[in-house]
Amino acid sequence: MAHRQYHTTPASRSSDGINALRESNHDAVMLDIFVQRLCGLDALDHIRRELSIPVIVMLSFKLRSSVGSVD
């Protein structure tokens, strides 16, 4: 998004992202439900209660390599 001249504020933990939203003026949030420390759904609840901002919710996860074959 930075290459399109959007200002972004990355946060690896929900609490950091929520604090960044409180301290600055943002136009939208991209929220990963599988974030560290605080469940993404809990973070969404905090955002909805405190701010009026559009939220794009996404899911990311790591695939485990399978052990053995599947019949």
Backbone as XML, in Angstrom:
<?xml version="1.0"?>
<chain id="A" units="angstrom">
  <residue number="1" name="MET">
    <atom name="N" x="0.814" y="-1.180" z="0.000"/>
    <atom name="CA" x="0.000" y="0.000" z="0.000"/>
    <atom name="C" x="0.864" y="1.253" z="0.000"/>
  </residue>
  <residue number="2" name="ALA">
    <atom name="N" x="2.052" y="1.159" z="0.551"/>
    <atom name="CA" x="2.928" y="2.324" z="0.596"/>
    <atom name="C" x="3.318" y="2.784" z="-0.811"/>
  </residue>
  <residue number="3" name="HIS">
    <atom name="N" x="3.438" y="1.844" z="-1.748"/>
    <atom name="CA" x="3.814" y="2.245" z="-3.110"/>
    <atom name="C" x="2.710" y="3.045" z="-3.792"/>
  </residue>
  <residue number="4" name="ARG">
    <atom name="N" x="1.508" y="2.994" z="-3.263"/>
    <atom name="CA" x="0.397" y="3.816" z="-3.775"/>
    <atom name="C" x="0.220" y="5.079" z="-2.940"/>
  </residue>
  <residue number="5" name="GLN">
    <atom name="N" x="1.201" y="5.374" z="-2.116"/>
    <atom name="CA" x="1.261" y="6.565" z="-1.285"/>
    <atom name="C" x="0.204" y="6.606" z="-0.181"/>
  </residue>
  <residue number="6" name="TYR">
    <atom name="N" x="-0.211" y="5.434" z="0.290"/>
    <atom name="CA" x="-1.058" y="5.359" z="1.468"/>
    <atom name="C" x="-0.149" y="5.297" z="2.684"/>
  </residue>
  <residue number="7" name="HIS">
    <atom name="N" x="-0.516" y="5.983" z="3.714"/>
    <atom name="CA" x="0.239" y="5.905" z="4.967"/>
    <atom name="C" x="-0.278" y="4.691" z="5.729"/>
  </residue>
  <residue number="8" name="THR">
    <atom name="N" x="0.611" y="3.802" z="6.110"/>
    <atom name="CA" x="0.212" y="2.606" z="6.847"/>
    <atom name="C" x="0.910" y="2.576" z="8.205"/>
  </residue>
  <residue number="9" name="THR">
    <atom name="N" x="0.260" y="1.945" z="9.152"/>
    <atom name="CA" x="0.831" y="1.751" z="10.478"/>
    <atom name="C" x="0.716" y="0.274" z="10.814"/>
  </residue>
  <residue number="10" name="PRO">
    <atom name="N" x="1.751" y="-0.506" z="10.527"/>
    <atom name="CA" x="1.669" y="-1.936" z="10.842"/>
    <atom name="C" x="1.778" y="-2.181" z="12.344"/>
  </residue>
  <residue number="11" name="ALA">
    <atom name="N" x="1.067" y="-3.193" z="12.800"/>
    <atom name="CA" x="1.128" y="-3.594" z="14.209"/>
    <atom name="C" x="1.047" y="-5.106" z="14.264"/>
  </residue>
  <residue number="12" name="SER">
    <atom name="N" x="1.980" y="-5.730" z="14.949"/>
    <atom name="CA" x="1.989" y="-7.190" z="15.017"/>
    <atom name="C" x="1.118" y="-7.723" z="16.157"/>
  </residue>
  <residue number="13" name="ARG">
    <atom name="N" x="0.739" y="-6.855" z="17.081"/>
    <atom name="CA" x="-0.142" y="-7.249" z="18.178"/>
    <atom name="C" x="-1.380" y="-6.361" z="18.180"/>
  </residue>
  <residue number="14" name="SER">
    <atom name="N" x="-2.499" y="-6.927" z="18.563"/>
    <atom name="CA" x="-3.767" y="-6.189" z="18.591"/>
    <atom name="C" x="-3.683" y="-4.944" z="19.451"/>
  </residue>
  <residue number="15" name="SER">
    <atom name="N" x="-3.085" y="-5.077" z="20.619"/>
    <atom name="CA" x="-3.011" y="-3.938" z="21.538"/>
    <atom name="C" x="-2.234" y="-2.785" z="20.912"/>
  </residue>
  <residue number="16" name="ASP">
    <atom name="N" x="-1.168" y="-3.087" z="20.171"/>
    <atom name="CA" x="-0.396" y="-2.038" z="19.492"/>
    <atom name="C" x="-1.239" y="-1.358" z="18.424"/>
  </residue>
  <residue number="17" name="GLY">
    <atom name="N" x="-1.999" y="-2.137" z="17.679"/>
    <atom name="CA" x="-2.856" y="-1.577" z="16.646"/>
    <atom name="C" x="-3.953" y="-0.702" z="17.216"/>
  </residue>
  <residue number="18" name="ILE">
    <atom name="N" x="-4.572" y="-1.149" z="18.293"/>
    <atom name="CA" x="-5.633" y="-0.371" z="18.935"/>
    <atom name="C" x="-5.068" y="0.944" z="19.470"/>
  </residue>
  <residue number="19" name="ASN">
    <atom name="N" x="-3.895" y="0.882" z="20.079"/>
    <atom name="CA" x="-3.259" y="2.113" z="20.575"/>
    <atom name="C" x="-2.931" y="3.060" z="19.432"/>
  </residue>
  <residue number="20" name="ALA">
    <atom name="N" x="-2.449" y="2.531" z="18.315"/>
    <atom name="CA" x="-2.146" y="3.376" z="17.152"/>
    <atom name="C" x="-3.414" y="4.046" z="16.626"/>
  </residue>
  <residue number="21" name="LEU">
    <atom name="N" x="-4.529" y="3.322" z="16.635"/>
    <atom name="CA" x="-5.796" y="3.907" z="16.188"/>
    <atom name="C" x="-6.249" y="5.028" z="17.113"/>
  </residue>
  <residue number="22" name="ARG">
    <atom name="N" x="-6.012" y="4.873" z="18.392"/>
    <atom name="CA" x="-6.407" y="5.902" z="19.364"/>
    <atom name="C" x="-5.572" y="7.168" z="19.210"/>
  </residue>
  <residue number="23" name="GLU">
    <atom name="N" x="-4.300" y="7.001" z="18.842"/>
    <atom name="CA" x="-3.351" y="8.112" z="18.825"/>
    <atom name="C" x="-3.274" y="8.852" z="17.499"/>
  </residue>
  <residue number="24" name="SER">
    <atom name="N" x="-3.832" y="8.314" z="16.448"/>
    <atom name="CA" x="-3.669" y="8.912" z="15.136"/>
    <atom name="C" x="-4.969" y="8.821" z="14.355"/>
  </residue>
  <residue number="25" name="ASN">
    <atom name="N" x="-5.035" y="9.554" z="13.265"/>
    <atom name="CA" x="-6.224" y="9.572" z="12.422"/>
    <atom name="C" x="-6.037" y="8.600" z="11.258"/>
  </residue>
  <residue number="26" name="HIS">
    <atom name="N" x="-6.778" y="7.508" z="11.253"/>
    <atom name="CA" x="-6.711" y="6.509" z="10.186"/>
    <atom name="C" x="-8.045" y="6.460" z="9.459"/>
  </residue>
  <residue number="27" name="ASP">
    <atom name="N" x="-7.997" y="6.088" z="8.191"/>
    <atom name="CA" x="-9.217" y="6.012" z="7.382"/>
    <atom name="C" x="-9.856" y="4.634" z="7.395"/>
  </residue>
  <residue number="28" name="ALA">
    <atom name="N" x="-9.058" y="3.595" z="7.645"/>
    <atom name="CA" x="-9.568" y="2.224" z="7.630"/>
    <atom name="C" x="-8.599" y="1.326" z="8.389"/>
  </residue>
  <residue number="29" name="VAL">
    <atom name="N" x="-9.087" y="0.132" z="8.715"/>
    <atom name="CA" x="-8.278" y="-0.871" z="9.413"/>
    <atom name="C" x="-8.334" y="-2.167" z="8.627"/>
  </residue>
  <residue number="30" name="MET">
    <atom name="N" x="-7.181" y="-2.802" z="8.462"/>
    <atom name="CA" x="-7.116" y="-4.177" z="7.950"/>
    <atom name="C" x="-6.743" y="-5.032" z="9.151"/>
  </residue>
  <residue number="31" name="LEU">
    <atom name="N" x="-7.640" y="-5.923" z="9.536"/>
    <atom name="CA" x="-7.470" y="-6.699" z="10.769"/>
    <atom name="C" x="-7.396" y="-8.183" z="10.458"/>
  </residue>
  <residue number="32" name="ASP">
    <atom name="N" x="-6.323" y="-8.799" z="10.914"/>
    <atom name="CA" x="-6.170" y="-10.245" z="10.806"/>
    <atom name="C" x="-6.781" y="-10.862" z="12.062"/>
  </residue>
  <residue number="33" name="ILE">
    <atom name="N" x="-7.709" y="-11.757" z="11.892"/>
    <atom name="CA" x="-8.365" y="-12.389" z="13.032"/>
    <atom name="C" x="-7.377" y="-13.210" z="13.864"/>
  </residue>
  <residue number="34" name="PHE">
    <atom name="N" x="-6.357" y="-13.760" z="13.223"/>
    <atom name="CA" x="-5.371" y="-14.570" z="13.938"/>
    <atom name="C" x="-4.155" y="-13.737" z="14.309"/>
  </residue>
  <residue number="35" name="VAL">
    <atom name="N" x="-4.330" y="-12.747" z="15.181"/>
    <atom name="CA" x="-3.229" y="-11.913" z="15.632"/>
    <atom name="C" x="-2.743" y="-12.400" z="16.983"/>
  </residue>
  <residue number="36" name="GLN">
    <atom name="N" x="-1.573" y="-11.909" z="17.393"/>
    <atom name="CA" x="-0.980" y="-12.351" z="18.648"/>
    <atom name="C" x="-1.588" y="-11.637" z="19.846"/>
  </residue>
  <residue number="37" name="ARG">
    <atom name="N" x="-1.570" y="-12.310" z="20.959"/>
    <atom name="CA" x="-1.926" y="-11.797" z="22.278"/>
    <atom name="C" x="-3.416" y="-11.602" z="22.508"/>
  </residue>
  <residue number="38" name="LEU">
    <atom name="N" x="-4.109" y="-10.942" z="21.631"/>
    <atom name="CA" x="-5.534" y="-10.671" z="21.807"/>
    <atom name="C" x="-6.237" y="-11.217" z="20.582"/>
  </residue>
  <residue number="39" name="CYS">
    <atom name="N" x="-7.279" y="-11.973" z="20.777"/>
    <atom name="CA" x="-8.034" y="-12.529" z="19.657"/>
    <atom name="C" x="-8.481" y="-11.398" z="18.738"/>
  </residue>
  <residue number="40" name="GLY">
    <atom name="N" x="-8.386" y="-11.616" z="17.442"/>
    <atom name="CA" x="-8.790" y="-10.610" z="16.480"/>
    <atom name="C" x="-10.239" y="-10.189" z="16.630"/>
  </residue>
  <residue number="41" name="LEU">
    <atom name="N" x="-11.099" y="-11.121" z="17.026"/>
    <atom name="CA" x="-12.505" y="-10.770" z="17.243"/>
    <atom name="C" x="-12.656" y="-9.843" z="18.448"/>
  </residue>
  <residue number="42" name="ASP">
    <atom name="N" x="-11.839" y="-10.055" z="19.482"/>
    <atom name="CA" x="-11.847" y="-9.148" z="20.631"/>
    <atom name="C" x="-11.336" y="-7.770" z="20.216"/>
  </residue>
  <residue number="43" name="ALA">
    <atom name="N" x="-10.307" y="-7.749" z="19.381"/>
    <atom name="CA" x="-9.786" y="-6.477" z="18.880"/>
    <atom name="C" x="-10.852" y="-5.752" z="18.068"/>
  </residue>
  <residue number="44" name="LEU">
    <atom name="N" x="-11.576" y="-6.482" z="17.231"/>
    <atom name="CA" x="-12.654" y="-5.892" z="16.452"/>
    <atom name="C" x="-13.715" y="-5.292" z="17.375"/>
  </residue>
  <residue number="45" name="ASP">
    <atom name="N" x="-14.036" y="-5.990" z="18.452"/>
    <atom name="CA" x="-15.004" y="-5.488" z="19.422"/>
    <atom name="C" x="-14.521" y="-4.169" z="20.039"/>
  </residue>
  <residue number="46" name="HIS">
    <atom name="N" x="-13.245" y="-4.112" z="20.426"/>
    <atom name="CA" x="-12.681" y="-2.880" z="20.975"/>
    <atom name="C" x="-12.775" y="-1.739" z="19.961"/>
  </residue>
  <residue number="47" name="ILE">
    <atom name="N" x="-12.404" y="-2.023" z="18.719"/>
    <atom name="CA" x="-12.427" y="-0.993" z="17.675"/>
    <atom name="C" x="-13.845" y="-0.485" z="17.468"/>
  </residue>
  <residue number="48" name="ARG">
    <atom name="N" x="-14.796" y="-1.399" z="17.375"/>
    <atom name="CA" x="-16.200" y="-1.022" z="17.135"/>
    <atom name="C" x="-16.784" y="-0.193" z="18.281"/>
  </residue>
  <residue number="49" name="ARG">
    <atom name="N" x="-16.399" y="-0.509" z="19.522"/>
    <atom name="CA" x="-16.929" y="0.230" z="20.668"/>
    <atom name="C" x="-16.351" y="1.640" z="20.764"/>
  </residue>
  <residue number="50" name="GLU">
    <atom name="N" x="-15.094" y="1.806" z="20.327"/>
    <atom name="CA" x="-14.400" y="3.075" z="20.546"/>
    <atom name="C" x="-14.339" y="3.980" z="19.319"/>
  </residue>
  <residue number="51" name="LEU">
    <atom name="N" x="-14.380" y="3.418" z="18.132"/>
    <atom name="CA" x="-14.139" y="4.203" z="16.926"/>
    <atom name="C" x="-15.177" y="3.932" z="15.857"/>
  </residue>
  <residue number="52" name="SER">
    <atom name="N" x="-15.384" y="4.906" z="15.030"/>
    <atom name="CA" x="-16.244" y="4.730" z="13.864"/>
    <atom name="C" x="-15.338" y="4.723" z="12.641"/>
  </residue>
  <residue number="53" name="ILE">
    <atom name="N" x="-14.868" y="3.534" z="12.285"/>
    <atom name="CA" x="-13.897" y="3.391" z="11.201"/>
    <atom name="C" x="-14.187" y="2.088" z="10.457"/>
  </residue>
  <residue number="54" name="PRO">
    <atom name="N" x="-14.073" y="2.095" z="9.132"/>
    <atom name="CA" x="-14.276" y="0.847" z="8.387"/>
    <atom name="C" x="-13.187" y="-0.173" z="8.731"/>
  </residue>
  <residue number="55" name="VAL">
    <atom name="N" x="-13.581" y="-1.432" z="8.858"/>
    <atom name="CA" x="-12.638" y="-2.510" z="9.180"/>
    <atom name="C" x="-12.744" y="-3.598" z="8.117"/>
  </residue>
  <residue number="56" name="ILE">
    <atom name="N" x="-11.615" y="-3.936" z="7.522"/>
    <atom name="CA" x="-11.526" y="-5.058" z="6.595"/>
    <atom name="C" x="-10.957" y="-6.224" z="7.388"/>
  </residue>
  <residue number="57" name="VAL">
    <atom name="N" x="-11.727" y="-7.284" z="7.536"/>
    <atom name="CA" x="-11.305" y="-8.438" z="8.332"/>
    <atom name="C" x="-10.811" y="-9.531" z="7.397"/>
  </residue>
  <residue number="58" name="MET">
    <atom name="N" x="-9.664" y="-10.110" z="7.751"/>
    <atom name="CA" x="-9.101" y="-11.193" z="6.942"/>
    <atom name="C" x="-8.598" y="-12.293" z="7.869"/>
  </residue>
  <residue number="59" name="LEU">
    <atom name="N" x="-8.326" y="-13.421" z="7.290"/>
    <atom name="CA" x="-7.798" y="-14.568" z="8.025"/>
    <atom name="C" x="-6.482" y="-14.989" z="7.403"/>
  </residue>
  <residue number="60" name="SER">
    <atom name="N" x="-5.489" y="-15.189" z="8.227"/>
    <atom name="CA" x="-4.234" y="-15.732" z="7.724"/>
    <atom name="C" x="-3.825" y="-16.875" z="8.639"/>
  </residue>
  <residue number="61" name="PHE">
    <atom name="N" x="-3.175" y="-17.824" z="8.079"/>
    <atom name="CA" x="-2.722" y="-18.950" z="8.877"/>
    <atom name="C" x="-1.592" y="-19.638" z="8.144"/>
  </residue>
  <residue number="62" name="LYS">
    <atom name="N" x="-0.825" y="-20.410" z="8.876"/>
    <atom name="CA" x="0.254" y="-21.199" z="8.287"/>
    <atom name="C" x="-0.232" y="-22.611" z="8.107"/>
  </residue>
  <residue number="63" name="LEU">
    <atom name="N" x="0.070" y="-23.169" z="6.974"/>
    <atom name="CA" x="-0.263" y="-24.577" z="6.737"/>
    <atom name="C" x="0.872" y="-25.431" z="7.272"/>
  </residue>
  <residue number="64" name="ARG">
    <atom name="N" x="0.507" y="-26.460" z="7.988"/>
    <atom name="CA" x="1.513" y="-27.402" z="8.461"/>
    <atom name="C" x="1.797" y="-28.391" z="7.345"/>
  </residue>
  <residue number="65" name="SER">
    <atom name="N" x="3.027" y="-28.773" z="7.240"/>
    <atom name="CA" x="3.329" y="-29.813" z="6.260"/>
    <atom name="C" x="2.767" y="-31.130" z="6.796"/>
  </residue>
  <residue number="66" name="SER">
    <atom name="N" x="2.204" y="-31.900" z="5.933"/>
    <atom name="CA" x="1.609" y="-33.157" z="6.382"/>
    <atom name="C" x="2.692" y="-34.186" z="6.639"/>
  </residue>
  <residue number="67" name="VAL">
    <atom name="N" x="2.470" y="-34.990" z="7.641"/>
    <atom name="CA" x="3.391" y="-36.073" z="7.977"/>
    <atom name="C" x="2.746" y="-37.358" z="7.504"/>
  </residue>
  <residue number="68" name="GLY">
    <atom name="N" x="3.368" y="-38.013" z="6.576"/>
    <atom name="CA" x="2.796" y="-39.248" z="6.054"/>
    <atom name="C" x="1.830" y="-38.977" z="4.927"/>
  </residue>
  <residue number="69" name="SER">
    <atom name="N" x="1.405" y="-40.016" z="4.312"/>
    <atom name="CA" x="0.486" y="-39.865" z="3.183"/>
    <atom name="C" x="-0.962" y="-40.007" z="3.646"/>
  </residue>
  <residue number="70" name="VAL">
    <atom name="N" x="-1.829" y="-39.458" z="2.869"/>
    <atom name="CA" x="-3.258" y="-39.563" z="3.128"/>
    <atom name="C" x="-3.846" y="-40.514" z="2.127"/>
  </residue>
  <residue number="71" name="ASP">
    <atom name="N" x="-4.582" y="-41.503" z="2.595"/>
    <atom name="CA" x="-5.190" y="-42.494" z="1.678"/>
    <atom name="C" x="-6.470" y="-41.995" z="1.110"/>
  </residue>
</chain>
